Coordinates of C-alpha atoms in Angstrom, one line a residue:
X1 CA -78.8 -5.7 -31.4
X2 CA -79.5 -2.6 -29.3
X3 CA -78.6 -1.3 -25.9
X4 CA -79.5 -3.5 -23.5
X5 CA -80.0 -2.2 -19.6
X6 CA -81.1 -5.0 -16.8
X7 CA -81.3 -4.9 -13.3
X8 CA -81.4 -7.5 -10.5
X9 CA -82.8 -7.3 -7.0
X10 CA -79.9 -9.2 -4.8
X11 CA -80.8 -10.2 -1.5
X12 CA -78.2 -12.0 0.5
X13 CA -78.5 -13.8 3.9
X14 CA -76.5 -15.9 6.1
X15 CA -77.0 -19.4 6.7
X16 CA -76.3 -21.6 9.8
X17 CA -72.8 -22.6 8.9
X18 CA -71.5 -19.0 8.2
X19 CA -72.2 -19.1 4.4
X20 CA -73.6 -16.2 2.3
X21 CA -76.8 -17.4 0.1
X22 CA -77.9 -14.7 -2.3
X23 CA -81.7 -15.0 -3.8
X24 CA -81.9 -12.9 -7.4
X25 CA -84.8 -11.7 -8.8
X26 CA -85.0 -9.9 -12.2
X27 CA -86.6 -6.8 -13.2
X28 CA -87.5 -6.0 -9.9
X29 CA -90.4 -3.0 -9.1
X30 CA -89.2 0.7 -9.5
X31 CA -88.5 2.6 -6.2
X32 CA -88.2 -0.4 -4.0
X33 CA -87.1 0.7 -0.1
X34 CA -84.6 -1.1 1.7
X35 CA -87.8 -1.6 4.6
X36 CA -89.6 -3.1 2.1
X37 CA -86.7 -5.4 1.0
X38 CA -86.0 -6.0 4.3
X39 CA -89.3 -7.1 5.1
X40 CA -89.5 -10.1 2.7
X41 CA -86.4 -11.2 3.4
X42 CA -87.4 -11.5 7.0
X43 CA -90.8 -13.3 6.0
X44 CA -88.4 -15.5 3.6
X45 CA -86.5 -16.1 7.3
X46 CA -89.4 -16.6 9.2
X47 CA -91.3 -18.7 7.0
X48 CA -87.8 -21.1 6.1
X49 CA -88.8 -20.6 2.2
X50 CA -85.6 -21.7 1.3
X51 CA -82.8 -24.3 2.1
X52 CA -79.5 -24.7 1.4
X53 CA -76.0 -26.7 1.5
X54 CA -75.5 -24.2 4.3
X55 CA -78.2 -24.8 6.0
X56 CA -81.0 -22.7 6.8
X57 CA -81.0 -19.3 6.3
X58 CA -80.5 -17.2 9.5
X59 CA -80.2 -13.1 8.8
X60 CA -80.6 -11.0 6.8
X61 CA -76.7 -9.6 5.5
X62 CA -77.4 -7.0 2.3
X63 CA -80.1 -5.9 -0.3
X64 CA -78.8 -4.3 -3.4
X65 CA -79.9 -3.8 -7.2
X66 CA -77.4 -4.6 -9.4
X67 CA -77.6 -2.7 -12.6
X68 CA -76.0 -3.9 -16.3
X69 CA -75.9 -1.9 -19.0
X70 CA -74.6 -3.7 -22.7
X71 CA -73.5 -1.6 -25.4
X72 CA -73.4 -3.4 -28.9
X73 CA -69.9 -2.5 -30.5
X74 CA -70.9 -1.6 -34.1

């Protein structure tokens, strides 16, 4: 097995009841902007594209890419 490096686009919001809800998406586009980010999670907002046990989802809270690198031990 090789090296291995992923990365996830996070995008966390806040529901009705106070909860966090966090939408992943893998292998997301190089050189992503935080406006552009922010911009589909506010159409995500707008348009209620999602639901949860917490209700709707409200604001947006944080963006981030969250990078893993595996090493195989050999």
């Amino acid at each position: 097995m090789a090296d291995t490096n992923t990365k996830t686009l996070e995008m966390i919001f806040a529901t009705e009841s106070g909860k966090e809800v966090t939408v992943a998406v893998k292998d997301p586009k190089d050189g992503l902007t935080l406006a552009e980010v922010q911009a589909v999670m506010n159409t995500i907002i707008a348009k209620n594209v999602f639901s949860s046990t917490g209700g709707d989802l409200m604001s947006v809270k944080e963006a981030q890419i969250r990078q893993l690198a595996i090493t195989e031990l050999t």
